[in-house]
Amino acid sequence: MTNWRAVQEQDYAVPSGADLAALLDELCVLLTSSDPVQRDELGHGILATWLSRGVLDEPLRIALGDEMAGRFTADEIWTRSFTPLILDCLVTYGTFEQRWVEPFTRWYATESDLRGFDTELGWLHAVAHGADLLGTFGRHLEVSPRDMLDLAARRLVATTDLLWGAGEDERLGHAISLTLTHPDLAEVDASAWIAAVAGSWATLEPGPPPAWVSNAARTLRVVLTMTLTGTRSDGYETRPLRHAEAVRAELLAALHTLTPHMW
């Protein structure tokens, strides 16, 4: 096994004379580790750095993406939840395959283990990690922004007793806002997803809202803010949301159903 800590300490330089394909296999194994240092700091940290620096050639990047796309059905949550981070890096740095979108879509709408941080396993963060990839797909010219907005809505209406507490609402709200900058997004599609979220609140019983409703409402408030400020991501300057006024009106109407004294 490669001394990956030494690689990290040497500014992520590829070990001299090493076979990149074999190194990639080792890093893919690290990404399945239940040890957060092995999985997150080394596996993800080194791969993300190499992808940003163009260390891997196109065939290796495509092979990596195919391997990651197949992991959305893995048994372990830490394997599933780190898969979108690697795909996000691949797409961000220029490698995209349409066949990666559907496995992600199936997984993100249905993932039931929504823990952010575990004291033994470290960061799991399925909602946040998936949101990062959703936002990257959502602004990609070969992906339907309407499909990504509908996916975000399905994530928001999926019931859970877990109240998000590690910035998941901000990450998903940011992803939605990035998708809302897509140049081909029609006005009807920019706001249609909001109706699905608001509709899921129609039969709520009196009393405190369930955790999944609070999660969704906080996410919508993030998007509401970004209709006013625009949104940005690393390497991109701030961009306005398309059809911001129409989206803002639909968001206000939806939030009014929960807190009519505020909106």
Short mmCIF file of C-alpha atoms in Angstrom, two decimals:
data_model
loop_
_atom_site.label_atom_id
_atom_site.label_comp_id
_atom_site.label_asym_id
_atom_site.label_seq_id
_atom_site.Cartn_x
_atom_site.Cartn_y
_atom_site.Cartn_z
CA MET A 1 0.00 0.00 0.00
CA THR A 2 1.25 3.47 -0.87
CA ASN A 3 2.23 5.76 1.98
CA TRP A 4 -0.57 8.24 1.31
CA ARG A 5 0.30 10.42 4.27
CA ALA A 6 3.71 10.98 2.70
CA VAL A 7 2.04 11.88 -0.61
CA GLN A 8 -0.06 14.45 1.21
CA GLU A 9 2.97 15.87 3.02
CA GLN A 10 4.84 16.22 -0.29
CA ASP A 11 2.20 18.54 -1.75
CA TYR A 12 0.26 15.64 -3.27
CA ALA A 13 3.03 14.80 -5.75
CA VAL A 14 2.60 11.49 -7.58
CA PRO A 15 5.14 8.98 -6.23
CA SER A 16 8.04 8.61 -8.65
CA GLY A 17 7.70 5.66 -11.01
CA ALA A 18 4.26 4.71 -9.72
CA ASP A 19 1.50 3.36 -11.97
CA LEU A 20 -1.38 5.84 -11.89
CA ALA A 21 -4.05 3.23 -12.53
CA ALA A 22 -2.82 1.19 -9.54
CA LEU A 23 -2.70 4.31 -7.38
CA LEU A 24 -6.25 5.15 -8.41
CA ASP A 25 -7.39 1.68 -7.37
CA GLU A 26 -5.85 2.22 -3.93
CA LEU A 27 -7.56 5.58 -3.52
CA CYS A 28 -10.89 4.06 -4.51
CA VAL A 29 -10.42 1.50 -1.73
CA LEU A 30 -9.68 4.29 0.76
CA LEU A 31 -13.00 5.91 -0.17
CA THR A 32 -14.81 2.83 1.18
CA SER A 33 -13.07 2.96 4.57
CA SER A 34 -15.09 3.49 7.74
CA ASP A 35 -12.06 5.37 9.10
CA PRO A 36 -12.74 9.07 8.42
CA VAL A 37 -9.02 9.86 8.12
CA GLN A 38 -8.53 7.21 5.46
CA ARG A 39 -11.74 8.03 3.60
CA ASP A 40 -12.04 11.79 3.88
CA GLU A 41 -8.63 13.29 4.56
CA LEU A 42 -6.59 10.92 2.41
CA GLY A 43 -8.89 9.25 -0.12
CA HIS A 44 -11.08 12.21 -0.92
CA GLY A 45 -8.47 14.87 -0.21
CA ILE A 46 -5.85 13.41 -2.53
CA LEU A 47 -8.25 12.51 -5.33
CA ALA A 48 -9.88 15.94 -5.25
CA THR A 49 -6.47 17.59 -5.44
CA TRP A 50 -5.30 15.39 -8.30
CA LEU A 51 -8.48 16.02 -10.25
CA SER A 52 -8.12 19.78 -9.78
CA ARG A 53 -4.52 19.57 -11.06
CA GLY A 54 -5.25 17.35 -14.05
CA VAL A 55 -3.09 14.48 -12.81
CA LEU A 56 -5.39 11.78 -14.23
CA ASP A 57 -5.89 11.43 -17.96
CA GLU A 58 -9.34 11.28 -19.52
CA PRO A 59 -9.65 7.44 -19.65
CA LEU A 60 -8.75 7.19 -15.97
CA ARG A 61 -11.21 9.96 -15.08
CA ILE A 62 -14.02 8.24 -16.95
CA ALA A 63 -13.19 4.92 -15.31
CA LEU A 64 -13.24 6.65 -11.93
CA GLY A 65 -16.62 8.20 -12.67
CA ASP A 66 -18.07 4.86 -13.73
CA GLU A 67 -16.77 3.27 -10.53
CA MET A 68 -18.31 6.04 -8.44
CA ALA A 69 -21.66 5.87 -10.24
CA GLY A 70 -21.86 2.21 -9.32
CA ARG A 71 -21.39 2.92 -5.61
CA PHE A 72 -24.71 4.64 -5.00
CA THR A 73 -26.13 1.20 -4.16
CA ALA A 74 -23.32 0.26 -1.77
CA ASP A 75 -24.32 -1.16 1.62
CA GLU A 76 -22.37 1.38 3.69
CA ILE A 77 -23.58 4.96 4.03
CA TRP A 78 -20.02 6.31 4.11
CA THR A 79 -19.36 4.78 0.70
CA ARG A 80 -22.60 6.06 -0.78
CA SER A 81 -22.25 9.55 0.63
CA PHE A 82 -18.69 10.15 -0.57
CA THR A 83 -19.47 9.08 -4.11
CA PRO A 84 -21.10 12.41 -5.15
CA LEU A 85 -18.07 14.36 -3.94
CA ILE A 86 -15.81 12.59 -6.41
CA LEU A 87 -18.31 12.87 -9.25
CA ASP A 88 -18.66 16.56 -8.42
CA CYS A 89 -14.90 17.02 -8.80
CA LEU A 90 -14.87 15.11 -12.09
CA VAL A 91 -17.63 17.21 -13.62
CA THR A 92 -16.31 20.47 -12.20
CA TYR A 93 -12.92 19.85 -13.79
CA GLY A 94 -14.28 18.94 -17.19
CA THR A 95 -15.20 15.24 -17.35
CA PHE A 96 -18.89 14.44 -17.75
CA GLU A 97 -20.80 11.35 -18.82
CA GLN A 98 -24.58 11.41 -19.11
CA ARG A 99 -24.78 7.89 -17.68
CA TRP A 100 -23.68 9.20 -14.27
CA VAL A 101 -26.80 11.32 -13.79
CA GLU A 102 -29.45 8.61 -13.44
CA PRO A 103 -27.77 6.56 -10.64
CA PHE A 104 -27.25 9.76 -8.68
CA THR A 105 -30.88 10.80 -9.20
CA ARG A 106 -32.16 7.43 -7.97
CA TRP A 107 -29.99 7.56 -4.87
CA TYR A 108 -30.43 11.18 -3.80
CA ALA A 109 -34.20 11.10 -3.74
CA THR A 110 -34.33 7.95 -1.60
CA GLU A 111 -31.31 7.99 0.75
CA SER A 112 -32.64 7.42 4.27
CA ASP A 113 -29.46 7.84 6.36
CA LEU A 114 -29.25 11.61 6.61
CA ARG A 115 -26.79 11.91 9.51
CA GLY A 116 -24.40 14.80 9.08
CA PHE A 117 -21.58 13.81 11.43
CA ASP A 118 -20.96 10.65 13.41
CA THR A 119 -18.45 10.63 16.25
CA GLU A 120 -16.84 7.39 15.01
CA LEU A 121 -17.45 7.54 11.25
CA GLY A 122 -16.83 11.25 10.80
CA TRP A 123 -18.65 13.19 8.10
CA LEU A 124 -21.38 11.27 6.29
CA HIS A 125 -23.41 14.24 5.06
CA ALA A 126 -25.42 12.56 2.30
CA VAL A 127 -27.74 15.55 1.89
CA ALA A 128 -24.93 18.08 1.64
CA HIS A 129 -22.59 15.99 -0.51
CA GLY A 130 -25.43 15.09 -2.83
CA ALA A 131 -26.46 18.73 -3.00
CA ASP A 132 -23.00 19.70 -4.22
CA LEU A 133 -23.32 17.32 -7.15
CA LEU A 134 -26.91 18.36 -7.79
CA GLY A 135 -25.80 21.97 -8.17
CA THR A 136 -22.96 21.01 -10.50
CA PHE A 137 -25.26 18.88 -12.65
CA GLY A 138 -27.93 21.55 -12.41
CA ARG A 139 -25.88 24.19 -14.19
CA HIS A 140 -24.31 21.75 -16.69
CA LEU A 141 -25.46 22.40 -20.23
CA GLU A 142 -26.02 18.69 -20.93
CA VAL A 143 -28.31 18.13 -17.94
CA SER A 144 -31.94 19.22 -17.68
CA PRO A 145 -32.20 21.90 -14.97
CA ARG A 146 -35.88 21.00 -14.54
CA ASP A 147 -34.88 17.43 -13.67
CA MET A 148 -32.44 18.64 -11.02
CA LEU A 149 -35.00 21.01 -9.50
CA ASP A 150 -37.54 18.19 -9.38
CA LEU A 151 -34.92 16.01 -7.70
CA ALA A 152 -34.31 18.69 -5.07
CA ALA A 153 -38.04 18.83 -4.43
CA ARG A 154 -38.22 15.06 -3.96
CA ARG A 155 -35.39 15.28 -1.44
CA LEU A 156 -37.23 18.04 0.43
CA VAL A 157 -40.56 16.23 0.68
CA ALA A 158 -39.08 12.89 1.78
CA THR A 159 -40.11 12.42 5.39
CA THR A 160 -37.49 12.11 8.12
CA ASP A 161 -37.37 12.59 11.87
CA LEU A 162 -33.85 14.02 11.63
CA LEU A 163 -33.56 17.79 11.83
CA TRP A 164 -30.65 18.87 9.68
CA GLY A 165 -28.01 20.56 11.79
CA ALA A 166 -24.78 20.69 9.82
CA GLY A 167 -25.54 23.16 7.05
CA GLU A 168 -27.49 20.74 4.86
CA ASP A 169 -30.21 23.31 4.21
CA GLU A 170 -27.63 25.86 3.06
CA ARG A 171 -25.85 23.39 0.79
CA LEU A 172 -29.11 22.24 -0.83
CA GLY A 173 -30.42 25.80 -1.12
CA HIS A 174 -27.17 26.79 -2.80
CA ALA A 175 -27.45 23.85 -5.21
CA ILE A 176 -30.98 24.84 -6.14
CA SER A 177 -29.87 28.41 -6.67
CA LEU A 178 -27.00 27.33 -8.93
CA THR A 179 -29.46 25.30 -10.97
CA LEU A 180 -31.63 28.41 -11.26
CA THR A 181 -28.79 30.14 -13.13
CA HIS A 182 -28.96 27.65 -16.03
CA PRO A 183 -29.22 29.67 -19.26
CA ASP A 184 -31.85 27.38 -20.81
CA LEU A 185 -34.19 27.32 -17.81
CA ALA A 186 -37.76 28.25 -18.72
CA GLU A 187 -39.77 30.41 -16.32
CA VAL A 188 -42.40 27.72 -15.71
CA ASP A 189 -39.67 25.22 -14.83
CA ALA A 190 -37.88 27.66 -12.55
CA SER A 191 -40.77 27.70 -10.10
CA ALA A 192 -42.74 24.47 -10.74
CA TRP A 193 -40.69 22.48 -8.19
CA ILE A 194 -41.82 24.81 -5.39
CA ALA A 195 -45.44 23.68 -5.76
CA ALA A 196 -44.43 20.10 -4.97
CA VAL A 197 -42.78 21.21 -1.73
CA ALA A 198 -45.68 23.46 -0.71
CA GLY A 199 -48.17 20.74 -1.60
CA SER A 200 -46.48 18.33 0.80
CA TRP A 201 -47.38 20.71 3.64
CA ALA A 202 -51.09 20.85 2.81
CA THR A 203 -52.19 18.15 5.27
CA LEU A 204 -50.00 19.06 8.23
CA GLU A 205 -51.58 18.69 11.66
CA PRO A 206 -51.65 21.68 14.02
CA GLY A 207 -48.58 22.06 16.20
CA PRO A 208 -44.83 22.17 15.64
CA PRO A 209 -43.85 21.22 12.09
CA PRO A 210 -42.14 17.85 11.61
CA ALA A 211 -38.39 17.82 11.10
CA TRP A 212 -38.64 17.27 7.34
CA VAL A 213 -40.89 20.31 6.98
CA SER A 214 -38.49 22.49 8.97
CA ASN A 215 -35.62 21.23 6.81
CA ALA A 216 -37.50 22.14 3.65
CA ALA A 217 -38.61 25.55 4.90
CA ARG A 218 -35.07 26.53 5.87
CA THR A 219 -33.84 25.42 2.46
CA LEU A 220 -36.47 27.53 0.71
CA ARG A 221 -35.42 30.56 2.76
CA VAL A 222 -31.85 30.13 1.47
CA VAL A 223 -33.14 30.16 -2.11
CA LEU A 224 -35.35 33.15 -1.31
CA THR A 225 -32.31 35.11 -0.17
CA MET A 226 -30.41 34.21 -3.33
CA THR A 227 -33.21 35.49 -5.55
CA LEU A 228 -32.18 38.87 -4.16
CA THR A 229 -28.40 38.50 -3.97
CA GLY A 230 -27.58 36.10 -6.77
CA THR A 231 -25.34 33.11 -6.10
CA ARG A 232 -21.78 32.03 -6.73
CA SER A 233 -19.51 29.02 -6.47
CA ASP A 234 -15.75 28.49 -6.43
CA GLY A 235 -14.35 29.72 -9.73
CA TYR A 236 -17.56 31.52 -10.69
CA GLU A 237 -18.49 35.11 -10.09
CA THR A 238 -21.87 35.96 -8.60
CA ARG A 239 -24.70 35.34 -11.05
CA PRO A 240 -28.35 36.34 -10.85
CA LEU A 241 -31.00 33.65 -10.69
CA ARG A 242 -33.08 33.41 -13.85
CA HIS A 243 -36.72 34.43 -13.46
CA ALA A 244 -35.87 35.57 -9.94
CA GLU A 245 -39.07 37.59 -9.43
CA ALA A 246 -41.34 34.69 -10.39
CA VAL A 247 -39.36 32.28 -8.22
CA ARG A 248 -39.44 34.70 -5.30
CA ALA A 249 -43.23 35.08 -5.56
CA GLU A 250 -43.71 31.30 -5.49
CA LEU A 251 -41.34 30.91 -2.55
CA LEU A 252 -43.16 33.58 -0.57
CA ALA A 253 -46.50 31.96 -1.27
CA ALA A 254 -45.18 28.59 -0.13
CA LEU A 255 -43.63 29.94 3.07
CA HIS A 256 -46.81 31.85 3.81
CA THR A 257 -48.62 28.56 4.32
CA LEU A 258 -46.29 27.73 7.23
CA THR A 259 -45.77 31.15 8.78
CA PRO A 260 -48.46 33.52 7.46
CA HIS A 261 -47.51 36.14 10.06
CA MET A 262 -44.07 36.48 8.43
CA TRP A 263 -44.72 36.55 4.67
#
